[in-house]
Amino acid sequence: MTGRWSPPFRKSLRAKILLAVIIPTGIMLAFFFGTTSQNRTFLLRTGRSYETNGRLGEISSELLGTEIALENYMAYRTFESIDSYYQHQNLADLAIQEFDILPSTDRVKLSEYKVYKLSQSFFSYSRKAVTSQRAKDAESAKEYYALSLKCYRLLQTEIEKLNSLLMERNASLYASNQASFNKFFNISTTVIILFSLFAFTILYLSLSIIMKPLSNISDVAMHIAGMDFDVPLFNSQSEDEVGNICRAFDRMIVSIQAYIDKIWEKVAQENEMKEKELEMRELYASAQLRVLQNQINPHFLFNTLNTGAQLAMMEGADKTCYFIEQVADFFRYNIQQKGTAATLEEELSLVDNFIYIMKVRFGERLEFIKEVEEDADCSVVLPRMILQPLVENCIKYGLKEGKGHVILKVVQTVFDTSISISDNGGGMDEEKRLQILATAAEKVEAQEARTTGRADADDGHVGPAGTGTGLINVTSRLRLYFHRADVFDIQTNRDGGTSFIIKIPRLEKKVS
């Protein structure tokens, strides 16, 4: 395979032939649908041009209903008549609000403006008539009713005039649409005829181009059948079936030389692999030397810290002395490594040392609360260096929110000793949580597949706090140690932040 990409239609004769047919057909169908859509647009435009007349009829009907209901109310003062009046008046007012409400030089818009103003006058006088009638002011009611009837007659006259103007305008629009449709139909017919001729020409030329290489292959095959190998190479760049056949002929001529070149290439690769093997041996020896050096460096650092604490004590720097002693205790816990397991009490003591060091660093920005129930069994055993990385993770993400707030709780239940470490950070999204737990499960399966020894025989290494690697390491070590998947979980707090939950089975006490 080459790195060069080519469209799929270049790789198959069938695709080329189909393409020569599909493209013209597709363009024809697109033109057809476009023509149909345009025709539909003409029809819709023509139909909408007469909607205004129908709307005027509805307005006239609602105004008539308003006038009749007003007349009945003025005569009989019934509840049904006043209710009918308000219903018709509201419907008519809503429909008239669509008209132009400003004067205009356009005849139709000016007529709409007159209808709007007359309707508002009619509604105003009719409401005053109703109000006066309710107040039993017969004289005012009669006066306003007469004014409303006068407005109503003028309004109906203006509506008839507007209806006539709209009919004239719609007839003009219909004639214009009809002319446009006829013009479009003539253009469409001409384009279809021209495009049909163009598509036939393209199809003929495409088939000619496809068949030409086949003719050349036939000539070369006849020469080879006559034992004449003195033929030029095709050097075809086509990637269809014909191109493949051309390249196969070319490869037959140069196959022997290519085979020899391949043998020399294999020899060169073997020599390169030998050089890489020697280089790997040197790197391995160098790594072993670094391991020996790293075993010395922690002890040197621990001894140096003890010396610094003694100097601080001699100079009277009590706080500095105590700080260095706490740091030394922290490193002593890591250096001694009597086993890969520790009691919960030892782990809590290490957390106290670590919190003191962090308090010196962050001061009031860090608040740490440790709540251990009196009946909590702190003699239970768990893998070494489990709690400190989780506390460090909580401090890191809690401080991102300004002031870090970390809570460590130990609760004793009937079945287990539960340890929770919480922060006030932004929380962990569900995707990352599931990824960490799934990766830890895969790591446990791989470890169990590599060894048949004890599950707690790991190296005690913990990745950087606050990273997915550190959490994966903690999760996998707990699962390997207790042979359970529910011993560790990650939860998001309701008020934000993340909680790490460790449940140590009550009967799982081991001495490492």
Coordinates of C-alpha atoms in Angstrom, one line a residue:
M1 CA 0.0 0.0 0.0
T2 CA 1.1 3.5 -0.7
G3 CA 0.5 6.5 1.4
R4 CA -1.3 8.3 -1.4
W5 CA -5.0 8.5 -1.2
S6 CA -7.2 8.3 -4.2
P7 CA -11.0 8.5 -4.6
P8 CA -12.8 5.1 -4.6
F9 CA -14.2 5.7 -8.2
R10 CA -10.6 5.5 -9.5
K11 CA -10.2 1.9 -8.3
S12 CA -12.9 0.1 -10.3
L13 CA -14.2 0.0 -13.9
R14 CA -17.6 -0.7 -12.5
A15 CA -17.4 2.5 -10.4
K16 CA -16.3 4.5 -13.4
I17 CA -19.1 3.3 -15.5
L18 CA -21.6 3.8 -12.7
L19 CA -20.2 7.3 -12.1
A20 CA -20.6 8.2 -15.8
V21 CA -24.3 7.3 -15.5
I22 CA -25.1 8.4 -12.0
I23 CA -23.7 12.0 -12.3
P24 CA -25.8 13.0 -15.3
T25 CA -28.8 11.2 -13.7
G26 CA -28.2 13.0 -10.4
I27 CA -28.0 16.4 -12.0
M28 CA -31.1 15.7 -14.0
L29 CA -33.0 14.6 -10.8
A30 CA -31.7 17.7 -9.0
F31 CA -32.9 19.9 -11.8
F32 CA -36.3 18.1 -11.8
F33 CA -36.8 18.6 -8.1
G34 CA -35.6 22.2 -8.4
T35 CA -38.2 22.8 -11.1
T36 CA -40.9 21.1 -9.1
S37 CA -40.0 23.2 -6.1
Q38 CA -40.1 26.4 -8.1
N39 CA -43.5 25.5 -9.6
R40 CA -44.8 24.8 -6.1
T41 CA -43.5 28.2 -5.0
F42 CA -45.5 29.8 -7.9
L43 CA -48.6 28.0 -6.8
L44 CA -48.2 28.9 -3.1
R45 CA -47.5 32.6 -4.0
T46 CA -50.6 32.7 -6.2
G47 CA -52.7 31.1 -3.4
R48 CA -51.3 33.5 -0.7
S49 CA -52.2 36.5 -2.9
Y50 CA -55.9 35.8 -2.3
E51 CA -55.6 35.1 1.4
T52 CA -55.9 38.8 2.2
N53 CA -59.4 39.0 0.7
G54 CA -60.5 36.0 2.8
R55 CA -59.1 37.7 5.9
L56 CA -61.1 40.8 5.1
G57 CA -64.2 38.8 4.9
E58 CA -63.5 37.3 8.3
I59 CA -63.0 40.8 9.7
S60 CA -66.2 42.0 8.2
S61 CA -68.1 39.1 9.6
E62 CA -66.7 39.7 13.2
L63 CA -67.5 43.4 12.9
L64 CA -71.1 42.5 11.9
G65 CA -71.3 40.2 14.9
T66 CA -70.0 43.0 17.1
E67 CA -72.6 45.4 15.8
I68 CA -75.5 42.9 16.1
A69 CA -74.5 42.0 19.7
L70 CA -74.3 45.7 20.6
E71 CA -77.7 46.4 19.1
N72 CA -79.2 43.5 21.1
Y73 CA -77.5 44.7 24.3
M74 CA -78.8 48.2 23.8
A75 CA -82.3 46.8 23.3
Y76 CA -82.5 44.0 25.9
R77 CA -79.4 44.3 28.1
T78 CA -78.9 40.5 28.3
F79 CA -75.8 38.8 29.5
E80 CA -75.6 36.7 26.3
S81 CA -75.6 39.8 24.2
I82 CA -72.8 41.6 26.1
D83 CA -70.7 38.3 26.1
S84 CA -71.2 38.0 22.4
Y85 CA -70.2 41.6 21.9
Y86 CA -66.9 41.2 23.7
Q87 CA -66.1 38.0 21.9
H88 CA -66.7 39.4 18.4
Q89 CA -65.0 42.7 19.3
N90 CA -61.8 41.0 20.5
L91 CA -61.5 38.8 17.5
A92 CA -62.1 41.7 15.1
D93 CA -59.5 43.8 17.0
L94 CA -56.9 41.1 16.9
A95 CA -57.3 40.7 13.1
I96 CA -57.2 44.4 12.4
Q97 CA -54.0 44.8 14.4
E98 CA -52.2 43.2 11.5
F99 CA -53.0 46.3 9.3
D100 CA -50.7 49.3 8.8
I101 CA -51.3 51.8 11.5
L102 CA -49.4 54.7 9.8
P103 CA -50.5 56.9 6.9
S104 CA -48.9 56.0 3.5
T105 CA -48.9 57.1 -0.1
D106 CA -49.6 53.5 -1.1
R107 CA -53.3 53.1 -1.8
V108 CA -53.7 49.7 -0.2
K109 CA -51.8 50.7 2.9
L110 CA -53.6 54.0 3.2
S111 CA -56.9 52.1 3.0
E112 CA -55.7 49.7 5.7
Y113 CA -54.8 52.7 7.9
K114 CA -58.3 54.1 7.4
V115 CA -59.9 50.7 8.3
Y116 CA -57.7 50.6 11.4
K117 CA -58.6 54.1 12.6
L118 CA -62.3 53.6 11.9
S119 CA -62.4 50.3 13.7
Q120 CA -60.7 51.9 16.8
S121 CA -63.3 54.6 16.7
F122 CA -66.1 52.1 16.4
F123 CA -64.8 50.0 19.3
S124 CA -64.3 53.1 21.4
Y125 CA -67.9 54.5 20.8
S126 CA -69.4 51.1 21.2
R127 CA -67.6 50.5 24.6
K128 CA -68.8 53.9 25.8
A129 CA -72.3 53.0 24.7
V130 CA -72.1 49.8 26.7
T131 CA -70.7 51.6 29.7
S132 CA -73.4 54.3 29.6
Q133 CA -76.1 51.6 29.2
R134 CA -74.8 49.8 32.3
A135 CA -74.8 53.1 34.2
K136 CA -78.4 53.6 33.1
D137 CA -77.4 56.9 31.4
A138 CA -79.9 56.5 28.5
E139 CA -79.0 59.8 26.8
S140 CA -75.3 59.2 26.6
A141 CA -75.9 55.6 25.6
K142 CA -78.1 56.7 22.8
E143 CA -75.5 59.3 21.6
Y144 CA -72.6 56.9 21.7
Y145 CA -74.6 54.2 20.0
A146 CA -75.5 56.5 17.2
L147 CA -71.8 57.4 16.8
S148 CA -70.8 53.8 16.8
L149 CA -73.3 53.0 14.0
K150 CA -72.0 55.8 11.9
C151 CA -68.4 54.6 12.3
Y152 CA -69.6 51.0 11.5
R153 CA -71.2 52.1 8.2
L154 CA -68.1 54.1 7.2
L155 CA -65.9 51.1 8.3
Q156 CA -67.9 48.7 6.1
T157 CA -67.7 51.1 3.2
E158 CA -63.9 51.4 3.6
I159 CA -63.5 47.6 4.0
E160 CA -65.4 47.1 0.7
K161 CA -63.0 49.7 -0.9
L162 CA -60.0 47.9 0.5
N163 CA -61.3 44.5 -0.7
S164 CA -61.6 46.0 -4.2
L165 CA -58.1 47.4 -4.1
L166 CA -56.7 44.0 -2.9
M167 CA -58.5 42.2 -5.7
E168 CA -56.9 44.5 -8.2
R169 CA -53.5 44.0 -6.7
N170 CA -53.9 40.2 -6.4
A171 CA -55.0 40.0 -10.0
S172 CA -51.9 41.9 -11.0
L173 CA -49.7 39.6 -8.9
Y174 CA -51.4 36.6 -10.4
A175 CA -50.7 37.8 -13.9
S176 CA -47.1 38.5 -13.0
N177 CA -46.7 35.0 -11.4
Q178 CA -48.3 33.4 -14.5
A179 CA -45.8 35.2 -16.8
S180 CA -42.9 34.1 -14.6
F181 CA -44.1 30.5 -14.6
N182 CA -44.4 30.5 -18.4
K183 CA -40.9 31.9 -18.8
F184 CA -39.4 29.4 -16.3
F185 CA -41.1 26.6 -18.1
N186 CA -39.7 27.5 -21.4
I187 CA -36.2 27.9 -19.9
S188 CA -36.5 24.5 -18.1
T189 CA -37.5 22.8 -21.3
T190 CA -34.5 24.2 -23.2
V191 CA -32.1 23.3 -20.4
I192 CA -33.3 19.7 -20.3
I193 CA -32.8 19.2 -24.0
L194 CA -29.3 20.7 -23.9
F195 CA -28.3 18.8 -20.8
S196 CA -29.5 15.5 -22.4
L197 CA -27.2 16.1 -25.3
F198 CA -24.4 17.0 -23.0
A199 CA -24.9 13.9 -20.8
F200 CA -24.9 11.6 -23.9
T201 CA -21.6 13.2 -25.0
I202 CA -20.0 12.8 -21.6
L203 CA -21.1 9.1 -21.4
Y204 CA -19.6 8.4 -24.8
L205 CA -16.3 10.0 -24.0
S206 CA -16.1 8.2 -20.6
L207 CA -16.6 4.8 -22.2
S208 CA -14.0 5.6 -24.9
I209 CA -11.4 6.5 -22.2
I210 CA -12.2 3.3 -20.2
M211 CA -11.8 1.0 -23.3
K212 CA -8.5 2.5 -24.6
P213 CA -6.3 0.8 -21.9
L214 CA -8.0 -2.5 -22.5
S215 CA -7.0 -2.2 -26.2
N216 CA -3.4 -1.5 -25.3
I217 CA -3.3 -4.5 -22.9
S218 CA -4.6 -6.8 -25.7
D219 CA -1.7 -5.7 -28.0
V220 CA 0.9 -6.4 -25.3
A221 CA -0.6 -9.8 -24.5
M222 CA -0.3 -10.8 -28.1
H223 CA 3.4 -9.8 -28.2
I224 CA 4.1 -11.9 -25.0
A225 CA 2.2 -14.8 -26.5
G226 CA 4.5 -14.6 -29.5
M227 CA 7.6 -14.8 -27.1
D228 CA 8.4 -11.2 -27.7
F229 CA 9.3 -9.7 -24.3
D230 CA 10.8 -6.5 -25.8
V231 CA 7.9 -4.4 -24.9
P232 CA 7.8 -1.0 -23.2
L233 CA 6.5 -0.7 -19.6
F234 CA 3.1 0.6 -19.1
N235 CA 4.0 2.8 -16.0
S236 CA 0.2 3.1 -15.5
Q237 CA -0.9 5.5 -12.7
S238 CA -4.5 4.3 -12.8
E239 CA -5.8 2.5 -9.7
D240 CA -8.6 0.5 -11.3
E241 CA -8.5 -3.2 -12.5
V242 CA -6.9 -2.2 -15.8
G243 CA -4.1 -0.3 -13.9
N244 CA -3.5 -3.4 -11.7
I245 CA -3.1 -5.6 -14.8
C246 CA -0.6 -3.1 -16.3
R247 CA 1.4 -3.0 -13.1
A248 CA 1.5 -6.8 -13.0
F249 CA 3.0 -6.9 -16.5
D250 CA 5.6 -4.4 -15.4
R251 CA 6.5 -6.4 -12.2
M252 CA 7.1 -9.5 -14.2
I253 CA 9.9 -7.8 -16.1
V254 CA 11.7 -6.4 -13.0
S255 CA 10.8 -9.1 -10.4
I256 CA 14.2 -10.8 -10.3
Q257 CA 16.1 -7.5 -9.5
A258 CA 13.5 -6.6 -6.9
Y259 CA 14.0 -10.0 -5.2
I260 CA 17.8 -9.5 -5.0
D261 CA 17.3 -6.0 -3.5
K262 CA 14.9 -7.4 -0.9
I263 CA 17.6 -10.0 0.2
W264 CA 20.1 -7.2 0.7
E265 CA 17.6 -5.2 2.6
K266 CA 17.0 -8.1 5.0
V267 CA 20.7 -8.4 5.7
A268 CA 20.9 -4.7 6.5
Q269 CA 18.0 -5.0 8.9
E270 CA 19.5 -8.0 10.7
N271 CA 22.8 -6.0 11.2
E272 CA 20.8 -3.0 12.5
M273 CA 18.9 -5.3 15.0
K274 CA 22.2 -6.6 16.3
E275 CA 23.4 -3.1 16.9
K276 CA 20.2 -2.2 18.8
E277 CA 20.5 -5.3 20.9
L278 CA 24.0 -4.2 22.0
E279 CA 22.7 -0.8 22.8
M280 CA 19.8 -2.2 24.9
R281 CA 22.3 -4.2 26.9
E282 CA 24.3 -1.1 27.7
L283 CA 21.1 0.7 28.7
Y284 CA 20.2 -2.2 31.0
A285 CA 23.5 -2.1 32.7
S286 CA 23.2 1.6 33.2
A287 CA 19.7 1.2 34.7
Q288 CA 21.0 -1.4 37.2
L289 CA 23.7 1.1 38.3
R290 CA 21.1 3.8 38.8
V291 CA 19.0 1.5 40.9
L292 CA 22.0 0.9 43.2
Q293 CA 22.5 4.6 43.4
N294 CA 18.9 5.3 44.2
Q295 CA 19.0 2.8 47.1
I296 CA 21.8 4.9 48.6
N297 CA 20.3 8.4 48.0
P298 CA 17.2 8.0 50.4
H299 CA 19.4 6.9 53.3
F300 CA 21.8 9.8 52.7
L301 CA 18.8 12.2 52.6
F302 CA 17.4 10.8 55.9
N303 CA 20.8 11.1 57.6
T304 CA 21.1 14.6 56.4
L305 CA 17.7 15.6 57.8
N306 CA 18.6 14.2 61.2
T307 CA 21.8 16.2 61.2
G308 CA 19.9 19.3 60.2
A309 CA 17.4 18.7 63.1
Q310 CA 20.3 18.4 65.6
L311 CA 21.8 21.7 64.3
A312 CA 18.5 23.5 64.6
M313 CA 18.1 22.2 68.2
M314 CA 21.6 23.3 69.1
E315 CA 20.8 26.8 67.7
G316 CA 17.5 27.0 69.6
A317 CA 15.3 27.0 66.4
D318 CA 12.6 24.7 68.0
K319 CA 10.0 25.2 65.2
T320 CA 12.6 24.4 62.5
C321 CA 13.9 21.4 64.5
Y322 CA 10.3 20.0 64.9
F323 CA 9.6 20.6 61.2
I324 CA 12.8 18.7 60.1
E325 CA 11.9 15.9 62.5
Q326 CA 8.5 15.6 61.0
V327 CA 10.0 15.5 57.5
A328 CA 12.6 12.9 58.7
D329 CA 9.8 10.7 60.2
F330 CA 7.9 10.9 56.9
F331 CA 11.0 9.7 55.0
R332 CA 11.8 7.1 57.6
Y333 CA 8.4 5.5 57.0
N334 CA 9.1 5.2 53.3
I335 CA 12.8 4.1 53.7
Q336 CA 12.4 1.4 56.3
Q337 CA 9.7 -0.6 54.4
K338 CA 9.6 -3.5 56.7
G339 CA 6.9 -4.9 54.5
T340 CA 4.4 -3.9 52.0
A341 CA 1.6 -3.7 54.6
A342 CA 1.0 -1.4 57.6
T343 CA -1.6 -0.9 60.3
L344 CA -4.3 1.8 59.9
E345 CA -2.7 3.5 63.0
E346 CA 0.7 3.7 61.2
E347 CA -0.9 5.1 58.1
L348 CA -2.9 7.7 60.2
S349 CA 0.4 8.7 61.9
L350 CA 2.1 9.2 58.5
V351 CA -0.9 11.4 57.5
D352 CA -0.4 13.6 60.6
N353 CA 3.3 14.0 59.7
F354 CA 2.4 14.9 56.1
I355 CA -0.4 17.4 57.2
Y356 CA 2.1 19.2 59.5
I357 CA 4.5 19.6 56.6
M358 CA 1.7 20.9 54.3
K359 CA 0.4 23.3 57.1
V360 CA 3.9 24.8 57.3
R361 CA 3.8 25.3 53.5
F362 CA 0.2 26.5 53.0
G363 CA -0.7 28.0 56.4
E364 CA -4.3 29.1 56.8
R365 CA -5.1 28.1 53.2
L366 CA -5.3 24.5 54.4
E367 CA -7.9 23.2 56.9
F368 CA -7.6 19.5 57.8
I369 CA -10.1 17.7 60.0
K370 CA -9.5 14.1 61.2
E371 CA -12.4 12.3 62.9
V372 CA -11.7 8.7 64.2
E373 CA -14.4 7.0 66.2
E374 CA -13.4 5.7 69.6
D375 CA -14.4 2.1 68.8
A376 CA -12.7 2.2 65.3
D377 CA -10.3 -0.7 64.9
C378 CA -7.0 1.0 63.9
S379 CA -5.1 -2.3 64.1
V380 CA -6.5 -3.5 60.8
V381 CA -3.9 -4.0 58.1
L382 CA -3.8 -2.4 54.6
P383 CA -1.1 -1.8 52.0
R384 CA 1.5 0.7 52.9
M385 CA 1.4 4.3 51.6
I386 CA -2.4 4.3 50.8
L387 CA -3.9 7.2 52.8
Q388 CA -1.1 9.8 52.2
P389 CA -1.5 9.9 48.3
L390 CA -5.2 10.3 48.7
V391 CA -4.9 13.2 51.2
E392 CA -2.3 14.8 48.9
N393 CA -4.8 14.5 46.0
C394 CA -7.5 16.2 48.1
I395 CA -5.2 19.0 49.2
K396 CA -4.2 19.7 45.6
Y397 CA -7.7 20.0 44.2
G398 CA -9.1 21.6 47.4
L399 CA -6.6 24.5 47.1
K400 CA -7.7 25.1 43.6
E401 CA -10.9 26.5 45.0
G402 CA -9.0 29.0 47.2
K403 CA -9.0 27.5 50.7
G404 CA -8.5 23.7 50.9
H405 CA -10.9 21.8 53.2
V406 CA -9.9 18.2 53.7
I407 CA -11.8 15.8 56.0
L408 CA -10.6 12.3 57.0
K409 CA -13.1 10.0 58.8
V410 CA -12.7 6.5 60.2
V411 CA -16.0 4.8 61.1
Q412 CA -16.4 1.2 62.4
T413 CA -19.3 -0.9 61.2
V414 CA -20.3 -4.5 61.8
F415 CA -18.7 -5.7 58.5
D416 CA -15.8 -3.3 57.9
T417 CA -13.7 -0.4 58.9
S418 CA -14.7 2.5 56.6
I419 CA -12.3 5.3 55.8
S420 CA -13.4 8.4 53.8
I421 CA -11.2 11.3 52.6
S422 CA -13.1 14.3 51.2
D423 CA -12.1 17.6 49.7
N424 CA -14.0 20.8 48.6
G425 CA -12.6 20.8 45.1
G426 CA -14.5 20.9 41.8
G427 CA -15.3 17.2 41.9
M428 CA -14.4 14.4 39.4
D429 CA -16.4 13.9 36.2
E430 CA -18.0 10.5 35.8
E431 CA -16.0 9.6 32.7
K432 CA -12.7 10.1 34.5
R433 CA -13.9 8.1 37.5
L434 CA -15.0 5.1 35.4
Q435 CA -11.7 5.3 33.5
I436 CA -9.6 5.2 36.7
L437 CA -11.6 2.2 38.1
A438 CA -11.5 0.3 34.8
T439 CA -7.8 0.8 34.3
A440 CA -7.1 -0.4 37.9
A441 CA -9.2 -3.5 37.2
E442 CA -7.1 -4.2 34.1
K443 CA -3.9 -3.7 36.1
V444 CA -5.1 -6.2 38.7
E445 CA -5.9 -8.8 36.1
A446 CA -2.5 -8.4 34.5
Q447 CA -0.7 -8.7 37.9
E448 CA -2.7 -11.8 38.8
A449 CA -1.9 -13.3 35.4
R450 CA 1.9 -12.7 35.9
T451 CA 2.2 -14.2 39.3
T452 CA 0.8 -17.0 41.4
G453 CA 2.3 -15.7 44.7
R454 CA 0.8 -13.4 47.3
A455 CA -1.3 -10.5 46.0
D456 CA 0.4 -8.1 48.3
A457 CA 3.8 -8.6 46.7
D458 CA 3.9 -5.3 44.8
D459 CA 6.7 -2.8 44.9
G460 CA 4.7 -0.3 47.0
H461 CA 5.2 2.4 44.4
V462 CA 2.7 5.2 44.3
G463 CA 2.3 7.6 41.3
P464 CA 2.3 11.3 41.7
A465 CA -0.6 12.6 43.8
G466 CA -3.4 14.3 42.0
T467 CA -2.9 12.3 38.8
G468 CA -4.8 9.4 37.3
T469 CA -1.7 7.3 37.7
G470 CA -1.5 7.7 41.5
L471 CA -5.3 6.9 41.9
I472 CA -5.0 3.9 39.6
N473 CA -2.0 2.6 41.7
V474 CA -3.9 3.0 45.0
T475 CA -7.0 1.3 43.6
S476 CA -5.1 -1.7 42.1
R477 CA -3.0 -2.2 45.2
L478 CA -6.1 -2.3 47.5
R479 CA -7.8 -4.7 45.1
L480 CA -4.8 -7.0 44.9
Y481 CA -4.3 -7.0 48.6
F482 CA -7.9 -7.7 49.7
H483 CA -8.9 -9.7 46.5
R484 CA -12.1 -7.6 46.3
A485 CA -13.4 -5.0 43.9
D486 CA -15.6 -3.1 46.4
V487 CA -12.7 -2.2 48.7
F488 CA -12.3 1.3 47.1
D489 CA -14.6 3.7 45.4
I490 CA -14.6 7.4 44.2
Q491 CA -17.7 9.5 44.8
T492 CA -18.6 13.1 44.0
N493 CA -20.0 15.1 46.9
R494 CA -23.4 16.8 46.6
D495 CA -21.9 20.2 47.5
G496 CA -18.9 19.7 45.2
G497 CA -15.6 18.0 45.8
T498 CA -14.5 14.4 45.7
S499 CA -14.6 11.6 48.3
F500 CA -12.4 8.5 48.4
I501 CA -14.0 5.6 50.2
I502 CA -11.9 2.6 51.6
K503 CA -13.7 -0.3 53.2
I504 CA -11.4 -2.7 55.0
P505 CA -13.1 -6.0 55.7
R506 CA -13.3 -6.7 59.5
L507 CA -11.9 -10.3 59.2
E508 CA -9.1 -9.4 56.8
K509 CA -6.2 -9.0 59.2
K510 CA -2.8 -10.1 57.9
V511 CA 0.7 -9.7 59.0
S512 CA 3.1 -8.8 56.3

